[in-house]
mmCIF file of C-alpha atoms in Angstrom:
data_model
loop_
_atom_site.group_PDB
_atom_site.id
_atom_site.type_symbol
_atom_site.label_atom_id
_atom_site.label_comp_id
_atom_site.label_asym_id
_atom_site.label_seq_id
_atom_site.Cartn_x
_atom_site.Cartn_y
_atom_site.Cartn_z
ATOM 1 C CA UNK A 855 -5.578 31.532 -4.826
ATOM 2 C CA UNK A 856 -2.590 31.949 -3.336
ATOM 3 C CA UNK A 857 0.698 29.219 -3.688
ATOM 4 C CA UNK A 858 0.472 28.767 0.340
ATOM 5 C CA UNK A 859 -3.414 28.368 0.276
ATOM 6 C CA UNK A 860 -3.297 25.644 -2.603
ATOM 7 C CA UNK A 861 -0.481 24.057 -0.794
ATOM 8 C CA UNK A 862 -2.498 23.890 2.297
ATOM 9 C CA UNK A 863 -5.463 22.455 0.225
ATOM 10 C CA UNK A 864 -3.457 19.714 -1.203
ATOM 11 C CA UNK A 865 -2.055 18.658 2.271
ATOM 12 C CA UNK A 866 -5.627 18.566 3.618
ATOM 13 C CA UNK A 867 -6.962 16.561 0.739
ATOM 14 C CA UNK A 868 -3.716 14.031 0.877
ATOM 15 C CA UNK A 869 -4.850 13.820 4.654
ATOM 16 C CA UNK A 870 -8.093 13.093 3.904
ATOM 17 C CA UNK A 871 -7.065 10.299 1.734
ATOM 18 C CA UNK A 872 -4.698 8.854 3.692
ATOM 19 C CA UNK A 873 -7.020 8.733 6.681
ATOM 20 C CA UNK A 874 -9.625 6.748 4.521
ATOM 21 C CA UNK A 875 -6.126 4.498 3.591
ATOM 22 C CA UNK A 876 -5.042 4.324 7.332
ATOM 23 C CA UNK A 877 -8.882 3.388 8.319
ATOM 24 C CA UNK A 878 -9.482 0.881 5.656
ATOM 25 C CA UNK A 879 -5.969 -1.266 7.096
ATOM 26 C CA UNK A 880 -7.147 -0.797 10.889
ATOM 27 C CA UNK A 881 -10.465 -2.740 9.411
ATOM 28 C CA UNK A 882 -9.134 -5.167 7.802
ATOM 29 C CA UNK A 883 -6.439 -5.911 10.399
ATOM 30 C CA UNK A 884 -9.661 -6.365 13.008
ATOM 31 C CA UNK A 885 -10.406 -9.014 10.911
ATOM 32 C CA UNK A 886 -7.339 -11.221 12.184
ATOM 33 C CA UNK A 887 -7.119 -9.885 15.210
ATOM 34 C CA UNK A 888 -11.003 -11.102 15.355
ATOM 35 C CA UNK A 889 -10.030 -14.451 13.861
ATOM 36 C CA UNK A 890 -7.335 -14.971 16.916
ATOM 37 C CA UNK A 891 -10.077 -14.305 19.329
ATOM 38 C CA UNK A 892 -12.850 -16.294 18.195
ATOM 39 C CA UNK A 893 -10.028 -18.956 17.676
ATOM 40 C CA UNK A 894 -9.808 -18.390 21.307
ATOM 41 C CA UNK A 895 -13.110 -19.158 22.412
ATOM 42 C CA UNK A 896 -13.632 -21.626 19.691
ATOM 43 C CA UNK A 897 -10.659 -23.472 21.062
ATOM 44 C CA UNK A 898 -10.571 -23.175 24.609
ATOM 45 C CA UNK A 899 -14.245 -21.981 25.083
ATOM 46 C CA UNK A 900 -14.657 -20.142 28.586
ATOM 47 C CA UNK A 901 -13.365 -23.373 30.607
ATOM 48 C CA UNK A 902 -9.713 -23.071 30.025
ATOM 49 C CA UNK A 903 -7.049 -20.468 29.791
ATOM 50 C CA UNK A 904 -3.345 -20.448 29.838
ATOM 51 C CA UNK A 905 -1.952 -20.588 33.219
ATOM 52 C CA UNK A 906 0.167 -17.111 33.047
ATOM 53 C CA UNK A 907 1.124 -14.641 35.656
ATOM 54 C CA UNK A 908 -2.085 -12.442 36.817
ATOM 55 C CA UNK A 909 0.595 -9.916 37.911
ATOM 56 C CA UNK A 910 2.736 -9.516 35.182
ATOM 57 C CA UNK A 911 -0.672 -9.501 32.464
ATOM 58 C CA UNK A 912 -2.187 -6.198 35.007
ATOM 59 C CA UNK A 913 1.042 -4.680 34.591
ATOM 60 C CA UNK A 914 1.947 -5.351 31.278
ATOM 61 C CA UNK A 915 -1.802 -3.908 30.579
ATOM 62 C CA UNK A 916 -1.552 -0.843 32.655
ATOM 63 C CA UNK A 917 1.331 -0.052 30.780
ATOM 64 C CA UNK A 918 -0.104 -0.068 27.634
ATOM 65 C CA UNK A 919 -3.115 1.962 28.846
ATOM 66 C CA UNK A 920 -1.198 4.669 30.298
ATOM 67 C CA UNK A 921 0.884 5.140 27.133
ATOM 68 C CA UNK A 922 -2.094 5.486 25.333
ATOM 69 C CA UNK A 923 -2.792 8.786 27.800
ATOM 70 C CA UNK A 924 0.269 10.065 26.793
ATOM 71 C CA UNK A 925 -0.083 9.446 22.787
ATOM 72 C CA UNK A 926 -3.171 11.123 23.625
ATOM 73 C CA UNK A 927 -1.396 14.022 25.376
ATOM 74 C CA UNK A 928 1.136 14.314 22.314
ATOM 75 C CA UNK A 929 -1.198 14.239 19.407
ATOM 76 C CA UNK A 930 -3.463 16.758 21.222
ATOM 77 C CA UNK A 931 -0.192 19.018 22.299
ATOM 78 C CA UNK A 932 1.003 19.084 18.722
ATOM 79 C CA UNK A 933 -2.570 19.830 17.439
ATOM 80 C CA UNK A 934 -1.925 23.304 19.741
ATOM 81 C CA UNK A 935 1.117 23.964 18.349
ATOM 82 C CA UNK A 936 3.091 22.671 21.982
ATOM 83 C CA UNK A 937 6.194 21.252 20.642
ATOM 84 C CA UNK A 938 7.761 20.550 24.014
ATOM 85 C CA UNK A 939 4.490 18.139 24.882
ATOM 86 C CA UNK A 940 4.371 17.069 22.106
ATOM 87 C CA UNK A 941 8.273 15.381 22.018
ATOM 88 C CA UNK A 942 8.073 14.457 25.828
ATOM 89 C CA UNK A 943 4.220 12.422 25.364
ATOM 90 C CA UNK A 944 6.074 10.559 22.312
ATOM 91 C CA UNK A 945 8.942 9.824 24.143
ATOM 92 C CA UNK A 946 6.789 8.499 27.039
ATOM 93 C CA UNK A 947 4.782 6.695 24.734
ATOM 94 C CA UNK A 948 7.553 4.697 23.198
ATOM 95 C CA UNK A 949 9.038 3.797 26.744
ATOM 96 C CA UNK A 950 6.413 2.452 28.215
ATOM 97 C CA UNK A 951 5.130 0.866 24.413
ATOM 98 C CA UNK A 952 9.171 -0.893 24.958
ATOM 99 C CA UNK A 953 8.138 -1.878 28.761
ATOM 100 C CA UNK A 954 4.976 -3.241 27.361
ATOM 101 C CA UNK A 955 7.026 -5.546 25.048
ATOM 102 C CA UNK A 956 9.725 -6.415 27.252
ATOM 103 C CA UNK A 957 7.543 -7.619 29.788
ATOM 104 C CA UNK A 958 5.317 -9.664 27.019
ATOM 105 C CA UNK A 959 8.033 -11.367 24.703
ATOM 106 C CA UNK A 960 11.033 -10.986 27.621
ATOM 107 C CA UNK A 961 9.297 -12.269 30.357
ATOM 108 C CA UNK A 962 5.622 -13.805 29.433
ATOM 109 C CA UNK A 963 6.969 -15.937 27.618
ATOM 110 C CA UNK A 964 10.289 -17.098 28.994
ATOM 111 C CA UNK A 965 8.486 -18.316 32.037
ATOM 112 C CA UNK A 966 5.659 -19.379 30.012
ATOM 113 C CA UNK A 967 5.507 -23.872 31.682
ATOM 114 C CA UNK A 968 5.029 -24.679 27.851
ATOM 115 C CA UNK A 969 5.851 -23.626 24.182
ATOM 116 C CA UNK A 970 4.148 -22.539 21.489
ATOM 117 C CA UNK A 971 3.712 -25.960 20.219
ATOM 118 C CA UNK A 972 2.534 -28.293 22.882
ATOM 119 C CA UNK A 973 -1.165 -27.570 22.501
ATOM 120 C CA UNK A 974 -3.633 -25.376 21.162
ATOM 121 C CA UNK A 975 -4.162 -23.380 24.427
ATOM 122 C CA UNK A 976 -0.126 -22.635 24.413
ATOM 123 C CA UNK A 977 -0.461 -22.067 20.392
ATOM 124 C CA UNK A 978 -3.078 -19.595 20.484
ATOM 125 C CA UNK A 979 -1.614 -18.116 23.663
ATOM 126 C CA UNK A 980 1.880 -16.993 21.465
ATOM 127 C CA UNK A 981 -0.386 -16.342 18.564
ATOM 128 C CA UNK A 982 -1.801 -13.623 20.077
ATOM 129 C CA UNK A 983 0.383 -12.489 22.049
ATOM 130 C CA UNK A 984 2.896 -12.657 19.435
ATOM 131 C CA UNK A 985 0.870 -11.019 16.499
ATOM 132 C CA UNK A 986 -0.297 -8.290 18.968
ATOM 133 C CA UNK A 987 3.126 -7.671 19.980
ATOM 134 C CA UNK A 988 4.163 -7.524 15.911
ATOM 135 C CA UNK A 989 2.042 -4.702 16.055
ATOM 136 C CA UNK A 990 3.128 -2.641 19.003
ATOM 137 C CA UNK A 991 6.778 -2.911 17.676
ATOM 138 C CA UNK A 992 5.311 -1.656 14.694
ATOM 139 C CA UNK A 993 3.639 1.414 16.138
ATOM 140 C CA UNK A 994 7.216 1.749 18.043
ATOM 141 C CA UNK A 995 9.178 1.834 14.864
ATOM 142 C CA UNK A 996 6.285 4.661 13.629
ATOM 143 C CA UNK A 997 6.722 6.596 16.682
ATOM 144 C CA UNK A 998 9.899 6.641 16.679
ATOM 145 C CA UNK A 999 9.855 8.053 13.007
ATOM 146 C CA UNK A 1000 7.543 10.407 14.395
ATOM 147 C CA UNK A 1001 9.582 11.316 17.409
ATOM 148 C CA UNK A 1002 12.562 11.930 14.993
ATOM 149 C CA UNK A 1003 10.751 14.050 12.847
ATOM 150 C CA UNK A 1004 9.278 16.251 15.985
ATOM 151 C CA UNK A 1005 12.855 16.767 16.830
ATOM 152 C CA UNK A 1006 13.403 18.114 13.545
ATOM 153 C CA UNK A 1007 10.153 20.686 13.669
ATOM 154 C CA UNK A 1008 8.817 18.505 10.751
ATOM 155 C CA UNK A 1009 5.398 19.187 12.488
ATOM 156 C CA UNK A 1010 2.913 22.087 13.277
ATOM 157 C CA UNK A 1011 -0.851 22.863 14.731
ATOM 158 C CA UNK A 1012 -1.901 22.624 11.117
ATOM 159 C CA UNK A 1013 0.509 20.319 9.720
ATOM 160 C CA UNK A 1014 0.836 16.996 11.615
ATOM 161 C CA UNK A 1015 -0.981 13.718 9.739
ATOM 162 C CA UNK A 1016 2.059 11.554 10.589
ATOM 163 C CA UNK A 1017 1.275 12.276 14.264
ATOM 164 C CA UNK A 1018 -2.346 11.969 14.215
ATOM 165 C CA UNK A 1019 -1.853 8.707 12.200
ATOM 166 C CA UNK A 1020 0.319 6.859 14.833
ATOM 167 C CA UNK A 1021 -2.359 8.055 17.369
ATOM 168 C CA UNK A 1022 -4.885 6.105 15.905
ATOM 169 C CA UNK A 1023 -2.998 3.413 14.975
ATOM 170 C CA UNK A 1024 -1.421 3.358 18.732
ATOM 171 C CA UNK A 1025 -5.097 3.757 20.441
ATOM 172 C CA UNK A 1026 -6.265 0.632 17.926
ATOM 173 C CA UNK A 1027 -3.142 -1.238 19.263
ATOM 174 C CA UNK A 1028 -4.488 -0.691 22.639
ATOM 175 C CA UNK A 1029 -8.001 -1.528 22.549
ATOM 176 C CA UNK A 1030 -6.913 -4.895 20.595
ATOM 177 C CA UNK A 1031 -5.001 -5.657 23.981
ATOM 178 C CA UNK A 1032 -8.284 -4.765 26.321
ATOM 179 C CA UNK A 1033 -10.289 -7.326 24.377
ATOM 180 C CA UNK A 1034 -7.274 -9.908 24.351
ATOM 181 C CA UNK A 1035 -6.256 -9.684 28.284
ATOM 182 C CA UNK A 1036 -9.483 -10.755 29.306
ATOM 183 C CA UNK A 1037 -9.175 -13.609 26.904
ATOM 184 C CA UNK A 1038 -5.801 -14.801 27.863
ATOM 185 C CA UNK A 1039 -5.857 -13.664 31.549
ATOM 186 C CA UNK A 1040 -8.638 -13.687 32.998
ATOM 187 C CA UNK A 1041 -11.646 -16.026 31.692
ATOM 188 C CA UNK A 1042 -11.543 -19.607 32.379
ATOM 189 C CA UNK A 1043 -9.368 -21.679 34.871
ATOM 190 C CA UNK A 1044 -6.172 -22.111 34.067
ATOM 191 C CA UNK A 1045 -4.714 -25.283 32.625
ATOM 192 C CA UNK A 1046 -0.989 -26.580 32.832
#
């Protein structure tokens, strides 16, 4: 066995493990995720909802979806050994990712009528929100690791975990938001 053969054993066998690592923390992060939205319904049942802009929760959702295409693109450019495709899907990724939490934390919630303490459909509104954004500033900070690293030529068609992992991390960030815009946006009637 040759030293470039073992090396490219050990890489796939440390990928292996760390996708079983990376899957067992998207599970258990469901978990609270789940607990916010059950608190939800639990809550508020399917009556009541915050009163929030319709507008500004489409866009700030069709933002997120459309930078999951282009994580998509990336990861799937890189996996081809398409550098250039790679860097400009990142780089679109973590704009609109930035857009998404601009228009969440920077304007959601400064024209938000209440705050996060006047009553539990405020309180779980900045919960989730909150927590979910957390997590897309967290997939920002990975992407932009990632992004820096691309620059570099860190990654290849055969060598690219890092990239693959803040795909799937990115795509779970995404469908957390398609089960909690629904919940905050569009079920119930809105209360003051």
């Amino acid at each position: 066995m040759t030293t470039g053969t073992s090396q490219m054993t050990s890489y796939r066998q440390k990928s292996g493990m760390n996708r079983l690592g990376l899957w067992l923390f998207i599970v258990s992060d469901t978990f609270v995720f789940a607990g916010l939205f059950i608190s939800r319904f639990y809550l508020l049942g399917t009556g009541t909802r915050p009163e929030v802009s319709q507008f500004l929760g489409l866009a700030v959702t069709s933002i997120l979806l459309i930078s999951s295409f282009f994580m998509n693109r990336a990861e799937t450019a890189i996996a081809h050994g398409d550098q250039k495709t790679f860097l400009n899907g990142t780089l679109i990724t973590l704009v609109l990712g930035t857009l998404f939490v601009i228009g969440v934390v920077g304007v959601e919630w400064q024209v938000a009528p209440y705050g996060p303490g006047e009553d539990a459909t405020w309180s779980l509104f900045y919960a989730m929100t909150g927590f979910h954004a957390f997590h897309v500033l967290t997939g920002l900070i990975f992407l932009a690791v990632v992004y820096r690293n691309g620059r570099k030529g860190q990654f290849s068609s055969e060598r690219h975990w890092p990239v693959e992992a803040a795909a799937v991390y990115w795509h779970f960030i995404d469908v957390v938001w398609v089960f909690f815009y629904p919940a905050l946006y569009l079920i119930g009637n809105p209360t003051l």
